[in-house]
PDB file of C-alpha atoms in Angstrom:
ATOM      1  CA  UNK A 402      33.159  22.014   8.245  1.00  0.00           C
ATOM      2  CA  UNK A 403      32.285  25.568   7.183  1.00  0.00           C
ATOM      3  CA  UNK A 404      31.924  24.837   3.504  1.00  0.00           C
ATOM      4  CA  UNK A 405      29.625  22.002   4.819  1.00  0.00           C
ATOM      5  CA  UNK A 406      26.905  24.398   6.962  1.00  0.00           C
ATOM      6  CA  UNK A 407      27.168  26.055   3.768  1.00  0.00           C
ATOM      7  CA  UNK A 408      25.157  24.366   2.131  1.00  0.00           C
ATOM      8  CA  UNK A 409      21.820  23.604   4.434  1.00  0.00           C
ATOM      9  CA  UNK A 410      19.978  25.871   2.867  1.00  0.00           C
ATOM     10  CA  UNK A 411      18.126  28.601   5.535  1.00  0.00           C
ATOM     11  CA  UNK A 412      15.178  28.342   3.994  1.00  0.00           C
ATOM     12  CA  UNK A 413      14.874  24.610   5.273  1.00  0.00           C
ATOM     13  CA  UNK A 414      15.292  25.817   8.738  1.00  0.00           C
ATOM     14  CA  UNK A 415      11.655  25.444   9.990  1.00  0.00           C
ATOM     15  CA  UNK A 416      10.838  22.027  10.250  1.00  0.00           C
ATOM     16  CA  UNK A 417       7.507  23.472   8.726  1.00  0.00           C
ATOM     17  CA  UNK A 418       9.151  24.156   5.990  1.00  0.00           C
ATOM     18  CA  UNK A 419      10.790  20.849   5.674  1.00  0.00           C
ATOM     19  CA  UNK A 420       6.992  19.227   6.177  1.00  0.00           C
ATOM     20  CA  UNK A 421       6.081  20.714   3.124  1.00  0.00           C
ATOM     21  CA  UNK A 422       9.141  19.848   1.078  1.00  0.00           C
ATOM     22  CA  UNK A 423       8.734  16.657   1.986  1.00  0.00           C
ATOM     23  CA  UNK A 424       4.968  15.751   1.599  1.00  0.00           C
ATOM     24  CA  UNK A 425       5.552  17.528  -2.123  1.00  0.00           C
ATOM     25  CA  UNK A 426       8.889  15.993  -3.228  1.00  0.00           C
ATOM     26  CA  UNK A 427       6.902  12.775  -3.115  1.00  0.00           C
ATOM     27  CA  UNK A 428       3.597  13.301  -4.356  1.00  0.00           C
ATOM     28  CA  UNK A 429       2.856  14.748  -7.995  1.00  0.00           C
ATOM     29  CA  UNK A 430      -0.003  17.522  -6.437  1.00  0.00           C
ATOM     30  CA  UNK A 431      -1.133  17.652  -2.880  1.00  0.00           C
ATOM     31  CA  UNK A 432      -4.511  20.085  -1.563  1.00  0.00           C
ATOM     32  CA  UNK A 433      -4.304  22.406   0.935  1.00  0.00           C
ATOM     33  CA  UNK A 434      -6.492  20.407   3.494  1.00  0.00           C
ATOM     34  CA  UNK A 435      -4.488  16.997   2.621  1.00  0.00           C
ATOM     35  CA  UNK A 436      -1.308  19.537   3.676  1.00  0.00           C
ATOM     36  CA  UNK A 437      -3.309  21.212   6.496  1.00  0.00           C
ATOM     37  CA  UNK A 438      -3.854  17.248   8.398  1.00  0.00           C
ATOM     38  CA  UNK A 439      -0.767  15.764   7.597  1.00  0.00           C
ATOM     39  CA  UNK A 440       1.842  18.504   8.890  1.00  0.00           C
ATOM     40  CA  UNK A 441      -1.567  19.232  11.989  1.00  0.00           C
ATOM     41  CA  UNK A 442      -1.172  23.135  10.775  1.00  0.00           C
ATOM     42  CA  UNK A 443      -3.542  25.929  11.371  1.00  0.00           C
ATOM     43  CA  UNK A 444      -5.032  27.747   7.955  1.00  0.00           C
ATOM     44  CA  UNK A 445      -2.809  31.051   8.597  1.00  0.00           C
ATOM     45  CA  UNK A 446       0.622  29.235   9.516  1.00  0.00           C
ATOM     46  CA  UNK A 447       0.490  26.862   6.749  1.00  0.00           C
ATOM     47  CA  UNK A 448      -0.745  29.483   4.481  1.00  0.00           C
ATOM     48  CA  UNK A 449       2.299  31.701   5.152  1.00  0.00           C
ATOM     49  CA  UNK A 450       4.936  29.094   5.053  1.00  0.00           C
ATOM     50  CA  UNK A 451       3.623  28.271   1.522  1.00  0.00           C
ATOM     51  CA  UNK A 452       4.010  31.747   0.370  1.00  0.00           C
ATOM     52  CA  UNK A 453       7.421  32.039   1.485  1.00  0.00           C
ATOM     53  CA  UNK A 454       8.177  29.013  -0.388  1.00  0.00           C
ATOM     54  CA  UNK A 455       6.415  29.869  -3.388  1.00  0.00           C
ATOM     55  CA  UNK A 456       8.132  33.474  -3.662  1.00  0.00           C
ATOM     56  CA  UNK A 457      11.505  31.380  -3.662  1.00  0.00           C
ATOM     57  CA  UNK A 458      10.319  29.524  -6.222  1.00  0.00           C
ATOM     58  CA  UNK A 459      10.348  26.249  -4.921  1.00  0.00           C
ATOM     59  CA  UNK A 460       6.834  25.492  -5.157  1.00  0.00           C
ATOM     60  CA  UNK A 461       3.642  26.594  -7.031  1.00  0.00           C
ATOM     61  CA  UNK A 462       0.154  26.797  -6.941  1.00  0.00           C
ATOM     62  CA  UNK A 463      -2.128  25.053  -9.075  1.00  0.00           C
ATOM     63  CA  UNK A 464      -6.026  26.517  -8.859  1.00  0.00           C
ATOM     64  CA  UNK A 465      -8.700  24.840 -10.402  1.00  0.00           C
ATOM     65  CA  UNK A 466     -12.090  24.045  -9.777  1.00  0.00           C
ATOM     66  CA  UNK A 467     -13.947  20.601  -9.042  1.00  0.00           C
ATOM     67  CA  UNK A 468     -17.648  20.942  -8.825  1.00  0.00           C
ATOM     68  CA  UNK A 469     -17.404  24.553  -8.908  1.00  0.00           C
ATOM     69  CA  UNK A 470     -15.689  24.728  -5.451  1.00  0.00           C
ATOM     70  CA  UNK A 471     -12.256  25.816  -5.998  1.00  0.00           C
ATOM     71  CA  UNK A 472      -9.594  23.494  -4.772  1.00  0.00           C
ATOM     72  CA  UNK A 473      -6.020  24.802  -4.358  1.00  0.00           C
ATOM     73  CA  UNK A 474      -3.296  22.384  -5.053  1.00  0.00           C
ATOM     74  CA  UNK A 475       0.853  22.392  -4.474  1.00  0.00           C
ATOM     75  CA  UNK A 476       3.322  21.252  -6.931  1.00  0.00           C
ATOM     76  CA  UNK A 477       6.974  20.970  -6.342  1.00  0.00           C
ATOM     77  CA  UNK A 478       9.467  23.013  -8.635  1.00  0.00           C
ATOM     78  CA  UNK A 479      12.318  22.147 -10.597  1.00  0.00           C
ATOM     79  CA  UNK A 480      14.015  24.479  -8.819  1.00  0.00           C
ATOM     80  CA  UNK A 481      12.536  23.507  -5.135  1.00  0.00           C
ATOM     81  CA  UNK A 482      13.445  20.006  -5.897  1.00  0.00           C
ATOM     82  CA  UNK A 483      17.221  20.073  -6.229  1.00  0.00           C
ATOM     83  CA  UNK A 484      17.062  22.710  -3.469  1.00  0.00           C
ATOM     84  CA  UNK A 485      15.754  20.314  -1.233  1.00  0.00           C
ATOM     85  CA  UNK A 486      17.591  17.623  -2.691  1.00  0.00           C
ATOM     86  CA  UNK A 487      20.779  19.589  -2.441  1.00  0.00           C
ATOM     87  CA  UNK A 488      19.731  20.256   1.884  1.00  0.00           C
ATOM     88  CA  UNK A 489      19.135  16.545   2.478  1.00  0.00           C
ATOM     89  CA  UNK A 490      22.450  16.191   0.986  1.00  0.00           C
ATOM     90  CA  UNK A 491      24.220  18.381   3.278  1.00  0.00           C
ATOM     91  CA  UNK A 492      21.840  17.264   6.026  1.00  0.00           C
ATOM     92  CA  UNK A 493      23.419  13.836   5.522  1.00  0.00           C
ATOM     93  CA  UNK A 494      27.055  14.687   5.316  1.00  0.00           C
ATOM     94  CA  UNK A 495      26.595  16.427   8.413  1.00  0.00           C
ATOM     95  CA  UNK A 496      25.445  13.512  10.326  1.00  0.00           C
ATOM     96  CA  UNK A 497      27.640  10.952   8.563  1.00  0.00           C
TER      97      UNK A 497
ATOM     98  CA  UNK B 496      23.765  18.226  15.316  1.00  0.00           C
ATOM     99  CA  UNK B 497      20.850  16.715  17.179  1.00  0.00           C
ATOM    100  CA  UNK B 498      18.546  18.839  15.158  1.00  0.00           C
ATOM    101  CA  UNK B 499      20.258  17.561  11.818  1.00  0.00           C
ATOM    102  CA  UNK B 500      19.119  13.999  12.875  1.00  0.00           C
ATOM    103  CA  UNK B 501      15.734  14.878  14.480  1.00  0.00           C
ATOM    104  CA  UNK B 502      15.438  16.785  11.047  1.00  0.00           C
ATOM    105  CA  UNK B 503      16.283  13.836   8.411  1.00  0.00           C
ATOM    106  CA  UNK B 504      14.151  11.458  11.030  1.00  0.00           C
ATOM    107  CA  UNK B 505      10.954  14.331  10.391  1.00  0.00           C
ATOM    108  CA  UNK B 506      11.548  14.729   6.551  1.00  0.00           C
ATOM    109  CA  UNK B 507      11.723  10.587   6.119  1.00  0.00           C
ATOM    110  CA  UNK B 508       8.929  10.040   8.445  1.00  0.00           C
ATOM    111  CA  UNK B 509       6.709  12.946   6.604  1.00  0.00           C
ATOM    112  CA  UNK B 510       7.649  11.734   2.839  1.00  0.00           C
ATOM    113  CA  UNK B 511       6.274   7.791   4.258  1.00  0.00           C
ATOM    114  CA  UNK B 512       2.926   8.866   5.709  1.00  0.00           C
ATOM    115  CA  UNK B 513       2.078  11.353   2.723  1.00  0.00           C
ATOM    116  CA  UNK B 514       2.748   8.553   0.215  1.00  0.00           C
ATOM    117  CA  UNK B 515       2.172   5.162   2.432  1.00  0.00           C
ATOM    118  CA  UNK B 516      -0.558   3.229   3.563  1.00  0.00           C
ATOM    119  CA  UNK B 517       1.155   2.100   6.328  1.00  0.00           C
ATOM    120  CA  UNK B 518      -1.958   0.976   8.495  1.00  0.00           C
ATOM    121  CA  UNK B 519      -1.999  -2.511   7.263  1.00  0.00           C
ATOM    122  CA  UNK B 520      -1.693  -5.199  10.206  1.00  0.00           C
ATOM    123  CA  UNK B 521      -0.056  -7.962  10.592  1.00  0.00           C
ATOM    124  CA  UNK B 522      -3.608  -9.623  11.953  1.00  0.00           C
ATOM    125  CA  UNK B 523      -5.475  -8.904   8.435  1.00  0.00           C
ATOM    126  CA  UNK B 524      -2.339 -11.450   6.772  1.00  0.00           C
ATOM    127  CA  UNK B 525      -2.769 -13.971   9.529  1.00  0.00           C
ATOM    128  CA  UNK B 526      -6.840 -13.646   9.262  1.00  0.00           C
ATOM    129  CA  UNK B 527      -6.870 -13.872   5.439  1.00  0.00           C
ATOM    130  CA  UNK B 528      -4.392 -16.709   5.929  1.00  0.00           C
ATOM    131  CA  UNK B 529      -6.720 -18.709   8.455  1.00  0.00           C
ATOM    132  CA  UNK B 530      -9.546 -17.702   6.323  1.00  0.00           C
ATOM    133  CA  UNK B 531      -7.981 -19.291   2.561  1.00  0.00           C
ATOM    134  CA  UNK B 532      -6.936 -22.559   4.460  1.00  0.00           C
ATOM    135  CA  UNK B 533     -10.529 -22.829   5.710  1.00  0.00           C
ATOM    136  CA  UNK B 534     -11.952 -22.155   2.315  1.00  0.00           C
ATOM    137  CA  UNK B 535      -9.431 -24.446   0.554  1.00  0.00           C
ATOM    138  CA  UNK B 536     -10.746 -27.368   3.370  1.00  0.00           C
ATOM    139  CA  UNK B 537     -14.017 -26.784   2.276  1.00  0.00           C
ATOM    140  CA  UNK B 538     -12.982 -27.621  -1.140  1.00  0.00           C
ATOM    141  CA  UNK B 539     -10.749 -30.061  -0.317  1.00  0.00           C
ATOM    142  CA  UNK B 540     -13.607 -31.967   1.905  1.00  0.00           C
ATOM    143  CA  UNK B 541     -16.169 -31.309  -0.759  1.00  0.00           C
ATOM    144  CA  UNK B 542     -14.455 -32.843  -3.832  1.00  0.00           C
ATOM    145  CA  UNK B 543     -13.633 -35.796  -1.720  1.00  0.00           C
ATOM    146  CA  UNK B 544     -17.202 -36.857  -0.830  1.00  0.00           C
ATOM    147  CA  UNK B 545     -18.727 -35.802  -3.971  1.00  0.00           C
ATOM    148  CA  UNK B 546     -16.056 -36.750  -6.600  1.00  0.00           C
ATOM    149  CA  UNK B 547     -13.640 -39.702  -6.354  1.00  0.00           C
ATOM    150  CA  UNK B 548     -11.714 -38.556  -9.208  1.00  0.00           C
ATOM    151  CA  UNK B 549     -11.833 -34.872  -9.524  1.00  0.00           C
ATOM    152  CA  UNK B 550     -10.490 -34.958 -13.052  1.00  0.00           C
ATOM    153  CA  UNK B 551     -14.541 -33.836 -14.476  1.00  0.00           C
ATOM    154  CA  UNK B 552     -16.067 -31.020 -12.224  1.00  0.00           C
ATOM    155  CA  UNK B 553     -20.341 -30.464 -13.101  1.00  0.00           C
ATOM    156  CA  UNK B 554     -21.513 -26.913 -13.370  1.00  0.00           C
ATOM    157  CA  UNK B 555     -23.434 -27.077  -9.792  1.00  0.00           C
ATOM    158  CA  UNK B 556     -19.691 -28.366  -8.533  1.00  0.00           C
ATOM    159  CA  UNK B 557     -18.282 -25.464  -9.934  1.00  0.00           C
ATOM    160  CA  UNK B 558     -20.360 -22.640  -8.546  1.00  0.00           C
ATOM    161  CA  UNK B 559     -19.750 -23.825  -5.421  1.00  0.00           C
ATOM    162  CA  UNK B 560     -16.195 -23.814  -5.845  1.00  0.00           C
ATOM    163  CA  UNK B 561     -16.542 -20.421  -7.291  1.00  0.00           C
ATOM    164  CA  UNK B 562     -18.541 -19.020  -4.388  1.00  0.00           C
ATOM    165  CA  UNK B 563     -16.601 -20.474  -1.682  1.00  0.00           C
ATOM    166  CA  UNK B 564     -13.562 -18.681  -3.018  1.00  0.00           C
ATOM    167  CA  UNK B 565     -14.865 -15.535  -3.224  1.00  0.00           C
ATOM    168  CA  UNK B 566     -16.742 -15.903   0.000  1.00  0.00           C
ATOM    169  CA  UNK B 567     -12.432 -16.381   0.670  1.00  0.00           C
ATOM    170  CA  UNK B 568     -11.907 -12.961  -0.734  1.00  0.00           C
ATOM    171  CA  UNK B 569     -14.762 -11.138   0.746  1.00  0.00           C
ATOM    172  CA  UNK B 570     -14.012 -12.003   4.559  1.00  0.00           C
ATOM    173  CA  UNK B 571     -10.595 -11.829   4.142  1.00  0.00           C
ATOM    174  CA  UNK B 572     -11.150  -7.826   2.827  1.00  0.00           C
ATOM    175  CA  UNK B 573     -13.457  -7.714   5.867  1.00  0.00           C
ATOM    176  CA  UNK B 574     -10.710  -8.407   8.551  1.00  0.00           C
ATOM    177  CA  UNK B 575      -8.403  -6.575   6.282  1.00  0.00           C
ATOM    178  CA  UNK B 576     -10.468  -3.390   6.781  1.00  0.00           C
ATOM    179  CA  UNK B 577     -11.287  -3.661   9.777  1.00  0.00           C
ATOM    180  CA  UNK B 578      -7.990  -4.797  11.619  1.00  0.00           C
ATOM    181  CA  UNK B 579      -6.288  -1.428   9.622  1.00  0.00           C
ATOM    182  CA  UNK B 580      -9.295   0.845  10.934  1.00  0.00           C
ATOM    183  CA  UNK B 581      -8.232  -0.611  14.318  1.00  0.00           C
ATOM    184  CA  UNK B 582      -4.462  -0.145  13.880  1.00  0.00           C
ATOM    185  CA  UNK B 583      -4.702   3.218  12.584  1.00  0.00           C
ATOM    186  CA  UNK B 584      -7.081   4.377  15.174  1.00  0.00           C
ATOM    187  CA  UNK B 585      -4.676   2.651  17.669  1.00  0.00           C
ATOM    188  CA  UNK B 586      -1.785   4.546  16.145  1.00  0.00           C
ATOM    189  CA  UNK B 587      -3.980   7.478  15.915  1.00  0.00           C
ATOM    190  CA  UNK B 588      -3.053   8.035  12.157  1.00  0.00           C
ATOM    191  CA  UNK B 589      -4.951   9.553   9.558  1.00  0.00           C
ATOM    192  CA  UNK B 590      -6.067   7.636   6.751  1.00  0.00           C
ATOM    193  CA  UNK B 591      -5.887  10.169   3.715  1.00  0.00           C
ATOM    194  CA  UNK B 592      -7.720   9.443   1.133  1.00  0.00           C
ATOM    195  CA  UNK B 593      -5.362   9.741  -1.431  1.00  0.00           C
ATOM    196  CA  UNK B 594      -3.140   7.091  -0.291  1.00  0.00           C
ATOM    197  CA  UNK B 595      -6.187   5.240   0.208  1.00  0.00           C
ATOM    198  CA  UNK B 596      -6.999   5.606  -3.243  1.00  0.00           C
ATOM    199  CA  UNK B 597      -3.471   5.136  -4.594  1.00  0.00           C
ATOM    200  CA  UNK B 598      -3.511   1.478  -2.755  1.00  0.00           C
ATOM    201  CA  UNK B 599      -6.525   0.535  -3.898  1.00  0.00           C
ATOM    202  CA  UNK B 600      -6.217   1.887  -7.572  1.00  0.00           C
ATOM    203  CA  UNK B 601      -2.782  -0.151  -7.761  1.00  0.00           C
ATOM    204  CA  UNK B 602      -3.854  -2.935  -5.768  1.00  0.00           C
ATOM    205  CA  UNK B 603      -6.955  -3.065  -8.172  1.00  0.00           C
ATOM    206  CA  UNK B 604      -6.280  -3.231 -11.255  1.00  0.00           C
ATOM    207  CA  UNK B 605      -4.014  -6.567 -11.413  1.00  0.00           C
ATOM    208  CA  UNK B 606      -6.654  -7.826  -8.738  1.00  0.00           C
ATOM    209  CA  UNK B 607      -9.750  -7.258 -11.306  1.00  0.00           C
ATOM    210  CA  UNK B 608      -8.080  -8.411 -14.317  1.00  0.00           C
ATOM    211  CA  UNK B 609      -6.990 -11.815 -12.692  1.00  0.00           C
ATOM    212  CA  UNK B 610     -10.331 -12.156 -10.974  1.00  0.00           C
ATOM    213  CA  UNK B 611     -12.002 -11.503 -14.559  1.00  0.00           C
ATOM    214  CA  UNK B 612     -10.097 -14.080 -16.572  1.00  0.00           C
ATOM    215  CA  UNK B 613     -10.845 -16.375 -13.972  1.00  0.00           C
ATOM    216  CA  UNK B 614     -14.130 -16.394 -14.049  1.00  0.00           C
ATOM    217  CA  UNK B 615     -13.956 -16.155 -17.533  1.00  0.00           C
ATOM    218  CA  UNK B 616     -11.881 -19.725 -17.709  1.00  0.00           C
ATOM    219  CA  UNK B 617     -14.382 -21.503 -15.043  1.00  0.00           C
ATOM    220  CA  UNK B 618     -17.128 -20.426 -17.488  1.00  0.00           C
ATOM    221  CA  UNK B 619     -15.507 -22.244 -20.402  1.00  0.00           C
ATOM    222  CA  UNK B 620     -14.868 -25.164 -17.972  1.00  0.00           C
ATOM    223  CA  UNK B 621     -11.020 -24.597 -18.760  1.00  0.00           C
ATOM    224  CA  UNK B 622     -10.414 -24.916 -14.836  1.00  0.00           C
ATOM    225  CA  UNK B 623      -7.254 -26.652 -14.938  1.00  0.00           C
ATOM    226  CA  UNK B 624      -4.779 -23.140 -15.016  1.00  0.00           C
ATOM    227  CA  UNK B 625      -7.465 -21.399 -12.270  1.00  0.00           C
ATOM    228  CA  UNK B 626      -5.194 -21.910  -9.476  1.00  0.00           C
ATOM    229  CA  UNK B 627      -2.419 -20.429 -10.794  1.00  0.00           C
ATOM    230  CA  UNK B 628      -4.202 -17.649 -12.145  1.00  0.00           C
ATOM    231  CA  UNK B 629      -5.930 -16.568  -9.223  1.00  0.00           C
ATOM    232  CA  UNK B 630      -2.177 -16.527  -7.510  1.00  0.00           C
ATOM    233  CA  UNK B 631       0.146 -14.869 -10.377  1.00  0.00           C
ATOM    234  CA  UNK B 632      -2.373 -12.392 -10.473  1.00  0.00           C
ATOM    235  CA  UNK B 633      -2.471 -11.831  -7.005  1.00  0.00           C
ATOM    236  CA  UNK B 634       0.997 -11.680  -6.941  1.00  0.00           C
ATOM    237  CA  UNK B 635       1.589  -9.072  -9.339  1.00  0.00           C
ATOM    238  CA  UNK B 636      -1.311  -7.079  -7.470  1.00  0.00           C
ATOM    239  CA  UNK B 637       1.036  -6.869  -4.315  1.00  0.00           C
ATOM    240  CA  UNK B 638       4.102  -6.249  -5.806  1.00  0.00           C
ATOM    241  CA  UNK B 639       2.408  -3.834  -8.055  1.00  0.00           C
ATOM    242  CA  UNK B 640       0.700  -1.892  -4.918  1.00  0.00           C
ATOM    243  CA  UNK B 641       4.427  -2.628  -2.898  1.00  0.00           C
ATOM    244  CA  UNK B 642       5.721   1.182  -2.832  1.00  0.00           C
ATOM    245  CA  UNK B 643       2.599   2.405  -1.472  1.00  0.00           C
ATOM    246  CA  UNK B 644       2.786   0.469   1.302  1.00  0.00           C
ATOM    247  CA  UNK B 645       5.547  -1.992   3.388  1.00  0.00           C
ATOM    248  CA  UNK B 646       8.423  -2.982   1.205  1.00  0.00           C
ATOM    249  CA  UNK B 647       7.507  -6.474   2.444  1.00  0.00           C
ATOM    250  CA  UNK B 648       4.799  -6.834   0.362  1.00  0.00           C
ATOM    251  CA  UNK B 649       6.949  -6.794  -2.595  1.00  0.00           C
ATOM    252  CA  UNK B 650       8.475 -10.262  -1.629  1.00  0.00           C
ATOM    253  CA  UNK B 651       4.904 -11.898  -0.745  1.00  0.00           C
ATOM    254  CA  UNK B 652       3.676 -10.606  -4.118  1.00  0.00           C
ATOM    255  CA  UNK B 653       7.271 -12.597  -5.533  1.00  0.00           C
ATOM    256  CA  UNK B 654       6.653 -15.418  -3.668  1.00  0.00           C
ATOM    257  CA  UNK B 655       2.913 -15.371  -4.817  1.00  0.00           C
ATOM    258  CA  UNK B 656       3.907 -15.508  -8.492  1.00  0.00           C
ATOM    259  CA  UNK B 657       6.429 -17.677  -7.894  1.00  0.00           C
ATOM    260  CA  UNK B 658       3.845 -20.262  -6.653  1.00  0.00           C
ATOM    261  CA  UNK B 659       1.215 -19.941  -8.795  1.00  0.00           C
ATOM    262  CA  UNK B 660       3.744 -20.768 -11.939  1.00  0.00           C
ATOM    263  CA  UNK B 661       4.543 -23.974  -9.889  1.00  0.00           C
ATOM    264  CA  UNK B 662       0.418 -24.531 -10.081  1.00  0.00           C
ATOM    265  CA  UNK B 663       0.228 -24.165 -13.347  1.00  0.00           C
ATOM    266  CA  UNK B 664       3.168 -26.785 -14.095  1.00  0.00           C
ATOM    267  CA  UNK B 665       2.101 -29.131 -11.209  1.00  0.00           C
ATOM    268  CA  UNK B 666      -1.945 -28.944 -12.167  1.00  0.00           C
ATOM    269  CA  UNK B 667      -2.995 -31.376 -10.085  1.00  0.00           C
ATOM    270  CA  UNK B 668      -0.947 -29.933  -6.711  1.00  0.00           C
ATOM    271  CA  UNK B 669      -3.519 -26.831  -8.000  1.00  0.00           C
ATOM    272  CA  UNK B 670      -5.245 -26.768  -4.457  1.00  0.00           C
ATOM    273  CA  UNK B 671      -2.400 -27.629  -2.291  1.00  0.00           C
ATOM    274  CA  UNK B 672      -0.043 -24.504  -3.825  1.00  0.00           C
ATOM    275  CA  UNK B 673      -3.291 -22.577  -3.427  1.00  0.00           C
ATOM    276  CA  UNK B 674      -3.530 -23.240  -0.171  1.00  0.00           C
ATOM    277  CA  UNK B 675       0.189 -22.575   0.327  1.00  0.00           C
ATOM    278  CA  UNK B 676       0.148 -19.317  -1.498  1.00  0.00           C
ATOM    279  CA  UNK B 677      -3.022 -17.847   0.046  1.00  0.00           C
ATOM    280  CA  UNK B 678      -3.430 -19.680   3.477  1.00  0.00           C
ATOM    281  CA  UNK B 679       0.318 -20.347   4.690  1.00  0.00           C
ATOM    282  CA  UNK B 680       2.085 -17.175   3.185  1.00  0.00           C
ATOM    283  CA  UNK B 681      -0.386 -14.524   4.433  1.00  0.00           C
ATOM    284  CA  UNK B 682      -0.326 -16.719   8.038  1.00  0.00           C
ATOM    285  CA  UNK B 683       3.771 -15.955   7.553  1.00  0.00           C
ATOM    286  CA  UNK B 684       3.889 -12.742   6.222  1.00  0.00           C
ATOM    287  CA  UNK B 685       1.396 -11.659   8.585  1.00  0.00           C
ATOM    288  CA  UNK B 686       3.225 -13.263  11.942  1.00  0.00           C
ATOM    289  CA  UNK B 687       6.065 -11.574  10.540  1.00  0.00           C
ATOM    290  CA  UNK B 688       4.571  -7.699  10.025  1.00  0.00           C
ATOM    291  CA  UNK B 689       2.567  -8.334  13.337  1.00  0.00           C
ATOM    292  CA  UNK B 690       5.937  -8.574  14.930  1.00  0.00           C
ATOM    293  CA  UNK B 691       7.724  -6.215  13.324  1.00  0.00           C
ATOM    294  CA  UNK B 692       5.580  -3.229  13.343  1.00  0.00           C
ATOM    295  CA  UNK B 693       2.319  -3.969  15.300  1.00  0.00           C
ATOM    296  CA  UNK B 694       3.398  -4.906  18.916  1.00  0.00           C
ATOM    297  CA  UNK B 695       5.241  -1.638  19.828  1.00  0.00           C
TER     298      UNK B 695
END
């Protein structure tokens, strides 16, 4: 049972968090405003949980411009993918 | 424990609405339904008093033909619109534009290209294989657009191309299966989503 817990990884502990995985682990890119009205997120608290993620590496940021307004978009990782992979996996077992 | 379920339940429901249009109702299917047998009556009605063999069709016959079905299409896209801007106010979702796009884009491209060669084949008075056209087509539109939206679709679109290869070995039956494809399997399919996903 131990070894199980073991593996949800902390990280995925704020259902936030877990928002954002899974909005990105199924889409190619999404914008912060697309992010912002689907998880119903303020600027700053959506803004912060996306740092945290990014400085694990498990997403990144993508800035470009469209019409000369800048437009911020999310990309899953490698890395953040079999993370998340690897939680929903222990998320399961757990429930079984 | 509890949180481990409430947790899968959040993650599944978040990775459908990012990536679904899921505001499709049942009552668009049953209207677009009700709409194709009405159009396909018109025909039906109009080839019998005007034709009594419909082997040779006249260029005026034709255009109206033509017009009625896509006077098919247009209302049924009507009620299709606005029965989802109903259900997803109802369900107070958020229609993002990207799934929007994504459904249409999908949904599109099959759509145009069938609707193209159609219209193409009526010009050259080939009319014979329209039928079936119009329904493969369709067909692989909905199974094409499927994963954006309710699995169910996928079978519809099946069922669609399964019927319009029957119209294009049984030519004459060409109205009947059309009316079977478009009128009675969108009144099914759309009973059957109603049901299912509209009424709670």
């Amino acid at each position: 049972m131990a070894n199980i817990i073991a593996n949800l990884n902390k990280a995925f502990d704020s259902r936030i968090r877990l928002g954002i995985m899974s909005v990105l682990i199924v889409n190619d890119t999404v914008d912060f405003n697309t992010l912002k009205e689907l998880l119903e997120l303020t600027d700053g608290n959506l803004a912060s949980h996306i740092k945290a993620l990014e400085n694990l590496g498990y997403i990144q940021t993508i800035k470009q411009f469209i019409s000369r307004k800048p437009n911020t978009r999310y990309k899953i990782t490698d890395q953040g993918r079999t993370s998340f992979q690897d939680h929903l996996d222990a998320l399961s077992n757990l429930i079984g | 424990m509890e949180k481990h379920t409430e947790d899968l339940k959040a993650i599944r429901e978040m990775m459908e609405k990012s990536s679904k249009f899921l505001s499709l109702s049942g009552l668009s299917g049953i209207m677009a339904g009700v709409t194709a047998i009405a159009g396909a009556l018109f025909a039906y009605l109009y080839l019998l008093r005007h034709h009594s063999s419909a082997e040779f069709l006249q260029k005026q016959d034709l255009l109206i033909l033509t017009v009625d079905a896509i006077l098919v299409l247009v209302i049924s896209l009507g009620f299709a619109i606005y029965f989802s801007r109903r259900k997803a106010k109802k369900k107070n979702q958020k229609l993002l534009s990207t799934v929007v796009l994504n459904t249409m884009y999908n949904l599109g491209i099959p759509l145009a290209a069938g609707g193209i060669l159609s219209i193409i084949m009526i010009s050259r008075g080939q009319t014979e294989l329209v039928a079936a056209t119009t329904l493969i087509f369709y067909g692989l539109a909905l199974v094409n657009v499927s994963k954006f939206t309710y699995g169910e679709v996928h079978y519809l679109g099946i069922a669609e191309i399964i019927i319009g290869l029957l119209a294009a070995v049984f030519i004459h039956s060409g109205l009947i299966l059309w009316t079977i494809g478009f009128g009675i399997c969108h009144v099914v399919y759309g009973f059957i989503m109603y049901k299912k996903y509209d009424l709670n």
